[in-house]
């Protein structure tokens, strides 16, 4: 049997009774640490200086003990099992002692109940101690939680969607006042106040997202506007909470943030981005107009001038037939004029292919592909859907310039032997695909800050509300897919300013 340590405070004036009690405990297998007292002063000193497992106190006069000893321990704040030992077995005496707060009352003439009573009361004391520790930990956690919630930049809450469809707020933090303009007490008592604050244009999306979260118990994340009380100020809020099913319905615990400033910043960023896109588009338009003007001047003015020079040289050569040296010189000059005419035509086409304006973007792409194949020796096959309606001029120019840029990248980097091009109309979405069989573009190359070609492609496409997909595998080439809606969904800076004015 394993020895058990027991620290005992013995309040006993009788030496014989004290010895009898201690012997009984020793026989029960306890290794005793005991202190015996017989006065209030000694007991008070012992309680303050030591920690005891149990107090065994005589209830028999004369001497100190009984109820005064029990009162002393209770007043000290100690929670120690307190057992009376007595020769008095009168029922009224026992009841009086127990009602006063003693844990047990044991007959000194037979201490057989002493050990079981000590064991029982030690267990009860441990349970009380663990309960107090748990209560203390709970209080500390609640204090920390309340402090944390008080510092949150928003409103913590519990919301219950009852089985009958009604909504209540069992808990709302103090942040309610700053966020919504109403007190937590008002919202918990009149839960309909929250839905009354929702912006009319956002009410339907709020209801839809709430019921979707309730149906499959998914995380609820909703953004929308409220009109706060009492000044009807518009705020953007972000509601984030987790649901759980209860007997009363579905309950969410979460937090509502004020995201008005971040929304304003978001609109400002979008506005700046749109302004940059508009500026970029304007620059592209100006460049195209300059290209058109220069190409026209090269084609019309320079071309007609070179043609006139060639005619004059031909006329002059006919009159120099009797002078072989001068005739040869005239033919040499005529050859130079032909080269200049060819160069002027090439310059004019590179600036702005006339076929783009005359026959459209598909014909221009086919011609550009043929010239690319002749120039580089890389096979370039163009396919297109048979039924492609007329494409708006600004989109045609964008698609053609994107195609030119992809061919330039293939020439510089791809080390390809073949290129496949496809143009099609997918229910109002124009798709241009350029696929080469070269070495591919690595992610690092695509992420380089000076990859202006790819960046220019993205900017052109994004301006029209489209998107770009670039797929590549090492050794299997690169596929660039461009999607642009015919009805370009581009937002203007004025559109975004109108949205920003909703605040």
Short mmCIF file of C-alpha atoms in Angstrom, two decimals:
data_model
loop_
_atom_site.label_atom_id
_atom_site.label_comp_id
_atom_site.label_asym_id
_atom_site.label_seq_id
_atom_site.Cartn_x
_atom_site.Cartn_y
_atom_site.Cartn_z
CA UNK A 1 0.00 0.00 0.00
CA UNK A 2 1.43 3.37 -1.00
CA UNK A 3 1.89 5.82 1.87
CA UNK A 4 -0.23 8.95 1.62
CA UNK A 5 0.92 12.29 2.91
CA UNK A 6 -1.58 14.23 4.94
CA UNK A 7 -1.11 17.68 6.47
CA UNK A 8 -3.38 18.03 9.50
CA UNK A 9 -4.25 20.98 11.71
CA UNK A 10 -5.45 19.45 14.98
CA UNK A 11 -7.46 21.72 17.30
CA UNK A 12 -7.51 19.68 20.52
CA UNK A 13 -6.91 20.46 24.18
CA UNK A 14 -6.95 16.80 25.30
CA UNK A 15 -3.62 15.04 24.97
CA UNK A 16 -5.27 11.61 25.06
CA UNK A 17 -7.80 12.46 22.37
CA UNK A 18 -5.08 14.01 20.23
CA UNK A 19 -2.89 10.93 20.50
CA UNK A 20 -5.84 8.64 19.76
CA UNK A 21 -6.73 10.60 16.61
CA UNK A 22 -3.19 10.70 15.27
CA UNK A 23 -2.70 6.98 15.91
CA UNK A 24 -5.87 6.20 13.98
CA UNK A 25 -4.61 8.18 10.99
CA UNK A 26 -1.19 6.50 11.13
CA UNK A 27 -2.84 3.08 11.15
CA UNK A 28 -4.79 4.13 8.05
CA UNK A 29 -1.49 4.48 6.21
CA UNK A 30 -1.05 8.26 6.30
CA UNK A 31 2.35 9.89 6.58
CA UNK A 32 1.37 12.78 8.78
CA UNK A 33 2.51 16.37 8.86
CA UNK A 34 0.54 17.77 11.77
CA UNK A 35 0.33 20.80 13.95
CA UNK A 36 -1.68 20.87 17.13
CA UNK A 37 -3.16 24.10 18.55
CA UNK A 38 -5.39 24.87 21.52
CA UNK A 39 -6.04 28.60 21.22
CA UNK A 40 -7.46 31.06 18.71
CA UNK A 41 -4.14 32.87 18.40
CA UNK A 42 -2.24 29.67 17.70
CA UNK A 43 -4.82 28.54 15.15
CA UNK A 44 -4.77 31.89 13.35
CA UNK A 45 -0.96 31.77 13.19
CA UNK A 46 -0.96 28.20 11.90
CA UNK A 47 -3.49 28.96 9.14
CA UNK A 48 -1.51 31.96 7.94
CA UNK A 49 1.85 30.16 7.95
CA UNK A 50 0.92 26.74 6.57
CA UNK A 51 -1.27 24.97 4.04
CA UNK A 52 -3.26 22.11 5.57
CA UNK A 53 -5.20 19.34 3.88
CA UNK A 54 -7.75 19.01 6.69
CA UNK A 55 -8.72 20.57 10.03
CA UNK A 56 -9.72 18.15 12.81
CA UNK A 57 -11.33 20.08 15.64
CA UNK A 58 -12.64 18.95 19.01
CA UNK A 59 -16.24 19.89 19.77
CA UNK A 60 -15.88 18.99 23.46
CA UNK A 61 -15.34 21.55 26.23
CA UNK A 62 -13.31 22.71 28.00
CA UNK A 63 -10.72 24.63 25.99
CA UNK A 64 -10.70 26.29 22.57
CA UNK A 65 -12.53 24.52 19.73
CA UNK A 66 -16.06 23.99 18.48
CA UNK A 67 -17.90 26.67 16.60
CA UNK A 68 -15.44 29.50 17.44
CA UNK A 69 -12.68 27.52 15.70
CA UNK A 70 -14.93 26.96 12.68
CA UNK A 71 -15.77 30.68 12.54
CA UNK A 72 -12.08 31.56 12.72
CA UNK A 73 -11.22 29.34 9.76
CA UNK A 74 -14.16 30.58 7.69
CA UNK A 75 -13.21 34.19 8.38
CA UNK A 76 -9.62 33.51 7.30
CA UNK A 77 -10.85 32.69 3.78
CA UNK A 78 -9.30 29.23 3.77
CA UNK A 79 -11.23 26.48 2.01
CA UNK A 80 -10.12 23.41 3.99
CA UNK A 81 -12.24 20.39 4.96
CA UNK A 82 -13.31 20.98 8.58
CA UNK A 83 -14.28 17.92 10.65
CA UNK A 84 -15.61 18.02 14.21
CA UNK A 85 -14.56 15.22 16.60
CA UNK A 86 -16.72 14.80 19.71
CA UNK A 87 -18.01 12.50 22.42
CA UNK A 88 -21.40 14.24 22.20
CA UNK A 89 -23.79 12.33 19.93
CA UNK A 90 -26.91 14.33 20.57
CA UNK A 91 -28.79 14.93 17.32
CA UNK A 92 -29.42 18.62 17.95
CA UNK A 93 -25.69 19.15 18.60
CA UNK A 94 -24.71 17.42 15.35
CA UNK A 95 -27.34 19.34 13.32
CA UNK A 96 -26.24 22.64 14.82
CA UNK A 97 -22.60 21.97 13.93
CA UNK A 98 -23.36 20.86 10.38
CA UNK A 99 -25.67 23.81 9.72
CA UNK A 100 -22.90 26.10 10.87
CA UNK A 101 -20.70 24.86 8.01
CA UNK A 102 -18.78 21.83 9.25
CA UNK A 103 -18.02 19.17 6.65
CA UNK A 104 -18.60 16.24 9.04
CA UNK A 105 -19.17 15.30 12.67
CA UNK A 106 -17.42 12.14 13.93
CA UNK A 107 -17.73 10.28 17.23
CA UNK A 108 -14.43 10.19 19.15
CA UNK A 109 -15.29 6.87 20.74
CA UNK A 110 -15.12 5.18 17.32
CA UNK A 111 -13.05 6.86 14.64
CA UNK A 112 -13.85 4.25 11.99
CA UNK A 113 -15.53 6.93 9.86
CA UNK A 114 -12.57 9.29 10.13
CA UNK A 115 -10.48 8.02 7.23
CA UNK A 116 -13.40 7.64 4.74
CA UNK A 117 -14.67 11.09 5.72
CA UNK A 118 -11.25 12.66 5.19
CA UNK A 119 -10.93 10.99 1.76
CA UNK A 120 -14.41 12.11 0.77
CA UNK A 121 -13.90 15.68 1.88
CA UNK A 122 -10.48 15.89 0.24
CA UNK A 123 -12.11 14.89 -3.06
CA UNK A 124 -14.83 17.49 -2.53
CA UNK A 125 -12.18 20.11 -1.77
CA UNK A 126 -10.27 19.25 -4.94
CA UNK A 127 -13.48 19.53 -6.96
CA UNK A 128 -14.21 22.93 -5.41
CA UNK A 129 -10.65 24.05 -6.09
CA UNK A 130 -10.79 22.91 -9.72
CA UNK A 131 -14.16 24.59 -10.12
CA UNK A 132 -12.78 27.85 -8.72
CA UNK A 133 -9.75 27.59 -11.01
CA UNK A 134 -12.03 26.99 -13.99
CA UNK A 135 -14.24 29.91 -12.99
CA UNK A 136 -11.19 32.13 -12.59
CA UNK A 137 -9.81 31.06 -15.98
CA UNK A 138 -13.23 31.68 -17.54
CA UNK A 139 -13.40 35.14 -16.01
CA UNK A 140 -9.88 35.93 -17.24
CA UNK A 141 -10.75 34.70 -20.73
CA UNK A 142 -13.95 36.74 -20.72
CA UNK A 143 -12.02 39.79 -19.59
CA UNK A 144 -9.45 39.32 -22.35
CA UNK A 145 -12.22 38.66 -24.89
CA UNK A 146 -14.12 41.78 -23.90
CA UNK A 147 -10.92 43.83 -24.05
CA UNK A 148 -10.13 42.37 -27.48
CA UNK A 149 -13.66 43.02 -28.76
CA UNK A 150 -13.57 46.57 -27.40
CA UNK A 151 -10.39 47.25 -29.41
CA UNK A 152 -11.76 45.80 -32.65
CA UNK A 153 -12.34 48.34 -35.44
CA UNK A 154 -15.89 47.14 -35.92
CA UNK A 155 -18.82 45.40 -34.27
CA UNK A 156 -18.72 41.84 -32.95
CA UNK A 157 -22.10 40.17 -32.84
CA UNK A 158 -24.24 37.06 -32.77
CA UNK A 159 -27.14 36.88 -35.19
CA UNK A 160 -29.87 34.23 -35.12
CA UNK A 161 -32.08 33.37 -38.08
CA UNK A 162 -34.93 31.65 -36.28
CA UNK A 163 -36.86 28.72 -37.66
CA UNK A 164 -39.85 31.02 -38.21
CA UNK A 165 -37.74 33.32 -40.45
CA UNK A 166 -37.31 36.15 -37.95
CA UNK A 167 -33.87 37.58 -37.15
CA UNK A 168 -32.56 38.48 -33.69
CA UNK A 169 -29.23 39.65 -32.27
CA UNK A 170 -28.48 37.77 -29.01
CA UNK A 171 -25.21 39.69 -28.59
CA UNK A 172 -23.84 42.96 -29.96
CA UNK A 173 -20.58 44.61 -28.89
CA UNK A 174 -20.12 48.24 -27.91
CA UNK A 175 -18.75 48.97 -31.40
CA UNK A 176 -22.37 49.03 -32.57
CA UNK A 177 -22.77 52.67 -31.57
CA UNK A 178 -19.78 53.89 -33.60
CA UNK A 179 -20.56 51.73 -36.63
CA UNK A 180 -24.35 51.90 -36.91
CA UNK A 181 -25.25 54.92 -34.84
CA UNK A 182 -27.51 52.91 -32.51
CA UNK A 183 -26.84 51.41 -29.09
CA UNK A 184 -26.24 47.67 -28.58
CA UNK A 185 -29.29 47.57 -26.33
CA UNK A 186 -31.52 49.05 -29.03
CA UNK A 187 -30.33 46.52 -31.61
CA UNK A 188 -30.75 43.50 -29.33
CA UNK A 189 -34.24 44.65 -28.34
CA UNK A 190 -35.36 45.71 -31.86
CA UNK A 191 -33.38 43.49 -34.25
CA UNK A 192 -35.21 44.83 -37.32
CA UNK A 193 -33.23 48.07 -36.94
CA UNK A 194 -30.26 46.50 -38.73
CA UNK A 195 -32.11 45.57 -41.90
CA UNK A 196 -33.74 49.01 -41.84
CA UNK A 197 -30.24 50.52 -42.15
CA UNK A 198 -29.35 48.55 -45.30
CA UNK A 199 -29.14 50.54 -48.51
CA UNK A 200 -32.20 49.72 -50.67
CA UNK A 201 -29.99 48.75 -53.63
CA UNK A 202 -28.02 46.27 -51.48
CA UNK A 203 -30.88 44.72 -49.50
CA UNK A 204 -31.56 41.93 -52.01
CA UNK A 205 -27.91 40.80 -52.15
CA UNK A 206 -27.79 40.80 -48.33
CA UNK A 207 -30.84 38.56 -48.08
CA UNK A 208 -29.58 36.25 -50.83
CA UNK A 209 -26.15 35.80 -49.25
CA UNK A 210 -27.63 35.25 -45.77
CA UNK A 211 -29.98 32.48 -46.89
CA UNK A 212 -27.23 30.87 -49.01
CA UNK A 213 -24.97 30.73 -45.94
CA UNK A 214 -27.80 29.38 -43.79
CA UNK A 215 -28.69 26.67 -46.29
CA UNK A 216 -25.27 25.02 -46.56
CA UNK A 217 -23.67 26.47 -43.39
CA UNK A 218 -20.96 28.17 -45.42
CA UNK A 219 -18.88 31.12 -44.26
CA UNK A 220 -20.83 34.35 -44.77
CA UNK A 221 -18.85 37.18 -46.36
CA UNK A 222 -20.90 40.12 -47.61
CA UNK A 223 -20.10 43.70 -48.59
CA UNK A 224 -22.69 46.42 -48.93
CA UNK A 225 -23.86 49.85 -47.87
CA UNK A 226 -25.82 51.05 -44.87
CA UNK A 227 -27.45 54.39 -44.10
CA UNK A 228 -26.46 55.10 -40.51
CA UNK A 229 -28.55 56.86 -37.91
CA UNK A 230 -29.24 59.64 -37.18
CA UNK A 231 -27.56 61.59 -40.00
CA UNK A 232 -28.25 59.11 -42.84
CA UNK A 233 -24.52 58.80 -43.62
CA UNK A 234 -23.60 56.17 -46.20
CA UNK A 235 -21.03 53.60 -45.06
CA UNK A 236 -19.63 50.49 -46.68
CA UNK A 237 -19.51 47.48 -44.37
CA UNK A 238 -17.98 44.02 -44.62
CA UNK A 239 -19.85 41.30 -42.73
CA UNK A 240 -17.80 38.17 -41.96
CA UNK A 241 -19.15 35.35 -39.78
CA UNK A 242 -19.41 31.59 -39.33
CA UNK A 243 -22.76 29.78 -39.02
CA UNK A 244 -23.85 26.88 -36.86
CA UNK A 245 -27.21 25.19 -36.53
CA UNK A 246 -29.01 25.32 -33.18
CA UNK A 247 -32.39 24.20 -31.97
CA UNK A 248 -33.72 27.72 -32.55
CA UNK A 249 -32.35 28.09 -36.09
CA UNK A 250 -29.04 29.12 -37.67
CA UNK A 251 -26.76 31.33 -35.60
CA UNK A 252 -23.75 33.29 -36.85
CA UNK A 253 -20.86 34.64 -34.80
CA UNK A 254 -18.65 37.20 -36.44
CA UNK A 255 -17.73 40.81 -36.94
CA UNK A 256 -18.79 43.71 -39.13
CA UNK A 257 -16.06 46.07 -40.33
CA UNK A 258 -16.37 49.62 -41.59
CA UNK A 259 -14.63 49.45 -44.99
CA UNK A 260 -15.69 52.88 -46.24
CA UNK A 261 -12.15 54.22 -46.41
CA UNK A 262 -10.81 51.14 -48.18
CA UNK A 263 -13.69 51.34 -50.66
CA UNK A 264 -12.91 54.99 -51.33
CA UNK A 265 -9.26 54.07 -51.83
CA UNK A 266 -10.32 51.21 -54.11
CA UNK A 267 -12.39 53.55 -56.26
CA UNK A 268 -9.57 56.08 -56.36
CA UNK A 269 -7.15 53.37 -57.52
CA UNK A 270 -9.63 52.19 -60.15
CA UNK A 271 -10.21 55.77 -61.22
CA UNK A 272 -6.46 56.34 -61.56
CA UNK A 273 -6.09 53.08 -63.47
CA UNK A 274 -8.89 54.01 -65.86
CA UNK A 275 -7.37 57.45 -66.34
CA UNK A 276 -4.04 55.81 -67.18
CA UNK A 277 -5.80 53.44 -69.58
CA UNK A 278 -7.59 56.36 -71.21
CA UNK A 279 -4.30 58.23 -71.48
CA UNK A 280 -2.60 55.15 -72.94
CA UNK A 281 -5.48 54.69 -75.38
CA UNK A 282 -5.32 58.35 -76.34
CA UNK A 283 -1.58 58.04 -76.97
CA UNK A 284 -2.23 54.95 -79.09
CA UNK A 285 -4.92 56.82 -81.04
CA UNK A 286 -2.57 59.76 -81.59
CA UNK A 287 0.15 57.38 -82.73
CA UNK A 288 -2.25 55.68 -85.13
CA UNK A 289 -3.33 59.02 -86.56
CA UNK A 290 0.32 60.01 -86.95
CA UNK A 291 1.03 56.68 -88.62
CA UNK A 292 -1.90 57.22 -91.00
CA UNK A 293 -0.74 60.74 -91.84
CA UNK A 294 2.88 59.72 -92.38
CA UNK A 295 1.89 56.62 -94.37
CA UNK A 296 -0.38 58.73 -96.58
CA UNK A 297 2.37 61.29 -97.17
CA UNK A 298 4.89 58.57 -97.95
CA UNK A 299 2.48 56.75 -100.25
CA UNK A 300 0.89 59.72 -101.98
CA UNK A 301 3.45 62.52 -102.01
CA UNK A 302 6.70 60.57 -102.08
CA UNK A 303 5.22 57.83 -104.25
CA UNK A 304 3.90 60.27 -106.86
CA UNK A 305 7.17 62.20 -106.81
CA UNK A 306 9.22 59.04 -107.34
CA UNK A 307 6.89 57.99 -110.16
CA UNK A 308 7.37 61.38 -111.85
CA UNK A 309 11.14 61.09 -111.45
CA UNK A 310 11.08 57.62 -112.99
CA UNK A 311 9.07 58.87 -115.98
CA UNK A 312 11.48 61.74 -116.50
CA UNK A 313 14.47 59.41 -116.30
CA UNK A 314 12.82 57.07 -118.81
CA UNK A 315 12.24 60.02 -121.14
CA UNK A 316 15.84 61.12 -120.68
CA UNK A 317 17.19 57.60 -121.26
CA UNK A 318 15.34 57.44 -124.58
CA UNK A 319 17.22 60.47 -125.80
CA UNK A 320 20.60 59.14 -124.69
CA UNK A 321 20.53 55.97 -126.76
CA UNK A 322 23.49 57.16 -128.82
CA UNK A 323 25.55 57.65 -125.66
CA UNK A 324 25.96 54.24 -123.95
CA UNK A 325 27.69 55.65 -120.86
CA UNK A 326 24.93 58.16 -120.11
CA UNK A 327 22.23 55.63 -120.97
CA UNK A 328 23.70 53.18 -118.45
CA UNK A 329 23.82 55.93 -115.85
CA UNK A 330 20.16 56.72 -116.47
CA UNK A 331 19.23 53.05 -116.01
CA UNK A 332 21.22 52.98 -112.73
CA UNK A 333 19.34 56.03 -111.48
CA UNK A 334 16.06 54.42 -112.53
CA UNK A 335 17.00 51.32 -110.50
CA UNK A 336 17.66 53.48 -107.45
CA UNK A 337 14.29 55.15 -107.89
CA UNK A 338 12.65 51.69 -108.03
CA UNK A 339 14.35 50.78 -104.75
CA UNK A 340 13.16 54.02 -103.18
CA UNK A 341 9.64 53.32 -104.41
CA UNK A 342 9.73 49.82 -102.91
CA UNK A 343 11.13 51.16 -99.63
CA UNK A 344 8.44 53.85 -99.52
CA UNK A 345 5.77 51.21 -100.03
CA UNK A 346 7.23 49.06 -97.26
CA UNK A 347 7.43 52.04 -94.90
CA UNK A 348 3.85 53.01 -95.70
CA UNK A 349 2.57 49.48 -95.09
CA UNK A 350 4.51 49.09 -91.84
CA UNK A 351 3.11 52.36 -90.56
CA UNK A 352 -0.47 51.57 -91.52
CA UNK A 353 -1.36 48.79 -93.97
CA UNK A 354 -3.96 50.14 -96.36
CA UNK A 355 -5.54 46.69 -96.43
CA UNK A 356 -6.50 47.16 -92.75
CA UNK A 357 -8.78 50.06 -93.63
CA UNK A 358 -9.91 48.65 -96.96
CA UNK A 359 -10.52 44.95 -96.27
CA UNK A 360 -10.46 44.66 -92.48
CA UNK A 361 -8.32 43.12 -89.77
CA UNK A 362 -8.47 39.50 -91.00
CA UNK A 363 -7.05 40.41 -94.39
CA UNK A 364 -4.41 42.59 -92.70
CA UNK A 365 -3.40 39.70 -90.42
CA UNK A 366 -3.15 37.34 -93.38
CA UNK A 367 -0.95 39.81 -95.27
CA UNK A 368 1.22 40.41 -92.21
CA UNK A 369 1.59 36.64 -91.75
CA UNK A 370 2.70 36.20 -95.38
CA UNK A 371 5.29 38.97 -95.05
CA UNK A 372 6.48 37.49 -91.74
CA UNK A 373 6.96 34.09 -93.38
CA UNK A 374 8.89 35.61 -96.28
CA UNK A 375 11.02 37.73 -93.99
CA UNK A 376 11.90 35.09 -91.35
CA UNK A 377 11.38 31.74 -93.06
CA UNK A 378 9.04 30.71 -90.21
CA UNK A 379 5.84 29.06 -91.39
CA UNK A 380 2.78 31.13 -90.42
CA UNK A 381 -0.69 29.67 -91.04
CA UNK A 382 -3.82 31.77 -90.48
CA UNK A 383 -7.28 30.30 -89.91
CA UNK A 384 -10.48 32.15 -89.19
CA UNK A 385 -14.16 31.53 -88.79
CA UNK A 386 -16.19 31.90 -91.94
CA UNK A 387 -18.84 34.13 -90.42
CA UNK A 388 -17.11 37.03 -88.70
CA UNK A 389 -19.12 40.21 -88.91
CA UNK A 390 -17.50 43.59 -89.37
CA UNK A 391 -15.28 44.46 -86.42
CA UNK A 392 -15.27 47.98 -84.94
CA UNK A 393 -12.28 50.00 -86.22
CA UNK A 394 -10.69 50.63 -82.80
CA UNK A 395 -10.84 46.93 -81.92
CA UNK A 396 -9.50 46.01 -85.39
CA UNK A 397 -6.48 48.25 -84.86
CA UNK A 398 -5.89 46.79 -81.38
CA UNK A 399 -6.05 43.19 -82.66
CA UNK A 400 -3.70 43.96 -85.54
CA UNK A 401 -1.14 45.68 -83.32
CA UNK A 402 -1.34 42.81 -80.81
CA UNK A 403 -0.69 40.37 -83.66
CA UNK A 404 2.31 42.42 -84.80
CA UNK A 405 3.70 42.44 -81.26
CA UNK A 406 3.38 38.65 -80.87
CA UNK A 407 5.18 38.12 -84.19
CA UNK A 408 7.94 40.49 -83.04
CA UNK A 409 8.35 38.49 -79.81
CA UNK A 410 8.46 35.23 -81.77
CA UNK A 411 11.15 36.65 -84.04
CA UNK A 412 13.28 37.85 -81.12
CA UNK A 413 12.89 35.09 -78.55
CA UNK A 414 10.94 31.99 -79.58
CA UNK A 415 13.39 30.16 -81.88
CA UNK A 416 10.27 28.73 -83.53
CA UNK A 417 9.84 27.02 -86.89
CA UNK A 418 6.08 27.43 -87.15
CA UNK A 419 3.24 29.68 -86.05
CA UNK A 420 -0.49 28.96 -86.07
CA UNK A 421 -2.96 31.85 -85.97
CA UNK A 422 -6.70 31.62 -85.43
CA UNK A 423 -9.32 34.35 -85.40
CA UNK A 424 -12.92 33.63 -84.42
CA UNK A 425 -16.07 35.17 -83.02
CA UNK A 426 -17.40 33.35 -79.92
CA UNK A 427 -20.90 34.75 -79.44
CA UNK A 428 -19.77 38.35 -79.43
CA UNK A 429 -16.30 37.68 -77.98
CA UNK A 430 -13.51 38.08 -80.52
CA UNK A 431 -10.69 35.59 -79.95
CA UNK A 432 -7.23 35.91 -81.47
CA UNK A 433 -4.89 32.97 -80.82
CA UNK A 434 -1.21 32.93 -81.80
CA UNK A 435 0.60 29.65 -81.07
CA UNK A 436 4.27 29.04 -81.87
CA UNK A 437 6.34 25.87 -81.43
CA UNK A 438 9.37 27.62 -79.97
CA UNK A 439 11.11 27.40 -76.61
CA UNK A 440 8.34 29.09 -74.60
CA UNK A 441 8.32 32.08 -72.28
CA UNK A 442 9.28 31.47 -68.66
CA UNK A 443 7.34 33.02 -65.79
CA UNK A 444 10.44 34.99 -64.88
CA UNK A 445 10.56 36.51 -68.36
CA UNK A 446 6.87 37.39 -68.19
CA UNK A 447 7.37 39.05 -64.81
CA UNK A 448 10.31 41.21 -65.90
CA UNK A 449 9.56 44.89 -65.29
CA UNK A 450 10.81 45.83 -68.75
CA UNK A 451 8.71 43.32 -70.71
CA UNK A 452 6.94 46.19 -72.45
CA UNK A 453 5.64 44.07 -75.32
CA UNK A 454 3.50 41.82 -73.13
CA UNK A 455 2.51 44.76 -70.97
CA UNK A 456 1.38 46.68 -74.04
CA UNK A 457 -0.73 43.72 -75.15
CA UNK A 458 -2.41 43.51 -71.75
CA UNK A 459 -3.09 47.24 -71.62
CA UNK A 460 -4.69 47.23 -75.07
CA UNK A 461 -6.91 44.28 -74.17
CA UNK A 462 -7.88 45.52 -70.70
CA UNK A 463 -8.94 48.87 -72.14
CA UNK A 464 -11.65 47.08 -74.11
CA UNK A 465 -12.74 45.01 -71.10
CA UNK A 466 -11.04 41.87 -72.44
CA UNK A 467 -8.47 39.45 -71.10
CA UNK A 468 -5.22 37.78 -72.14
CA UNK A 469 -4.15 34.18 -71.48
CA UNK A 470 -0.52 33.22 -72.00
CA UNK A 471 0.16 29.48 -71.85
CA UNK A 472 3.63 28.12 -72.32
CA UNK A 473 5.64 24.98 -71.65
CA UNK A 474 9.37 24.70 -72.00
CA UNK A 475 10.11 23.21 -75.41
CA UNK A 476 6.45 23.24 -76.47
CA UNK A 477 6.08 26.87 -77.42
CA UNK A 478 3.82 29.69 -76.34
CA UNK A 479 0.14 30.27 -76.95
CA UNK A 480 -1.22 33.78 -76.60
CA UNK A 481 -5.02 34.01 -76.49
CA UNK A 482 -6.72 37.39 -76.59
CA UNK A 483 -10.43 37.82 -75.86
CA UNK A 484 -12.14 41.16 -76.59
CA UNK A 485 -15.91 41.71 -76.44
CA UNK A 486 -17.44 43.37 -79.49
CA UNK A 487 -19.45 45.57 -77.18
CA UNK A 488 -16.41 46.81 -75.31
CA UNK A 489 -17.07 46.85 -71.57
CA UNK A 490 -14.56 49.55 -70.75
CA UNK A 491 -15.29 51.77 -67.78
CA UNK A 492 -14.60 55.47 -68.12
CA UNK A 493 -13.24 57.74 -65.43
CA UNK A 494 -16.63 59.44 -65.37
CA UNK A 495 -18.33 56.10 -64.66
CA UNK A 496 -16.09 55.51 -61.65
CA UNK A 497 -16.61 59.04 -60.37
CA UNK A 498 -20.34 58.42 -60.53
CA UNK A 499 -19.87 55.26 -58.43
CA UNK A 500 -17.67 57.10 -55.97
CA UNK A 501 -20.38 59.73 -55.53
CA UNK A 502 -22.62 57.00 -54.08
CA UNK A 503 -20.87 57.53 -50.72
#
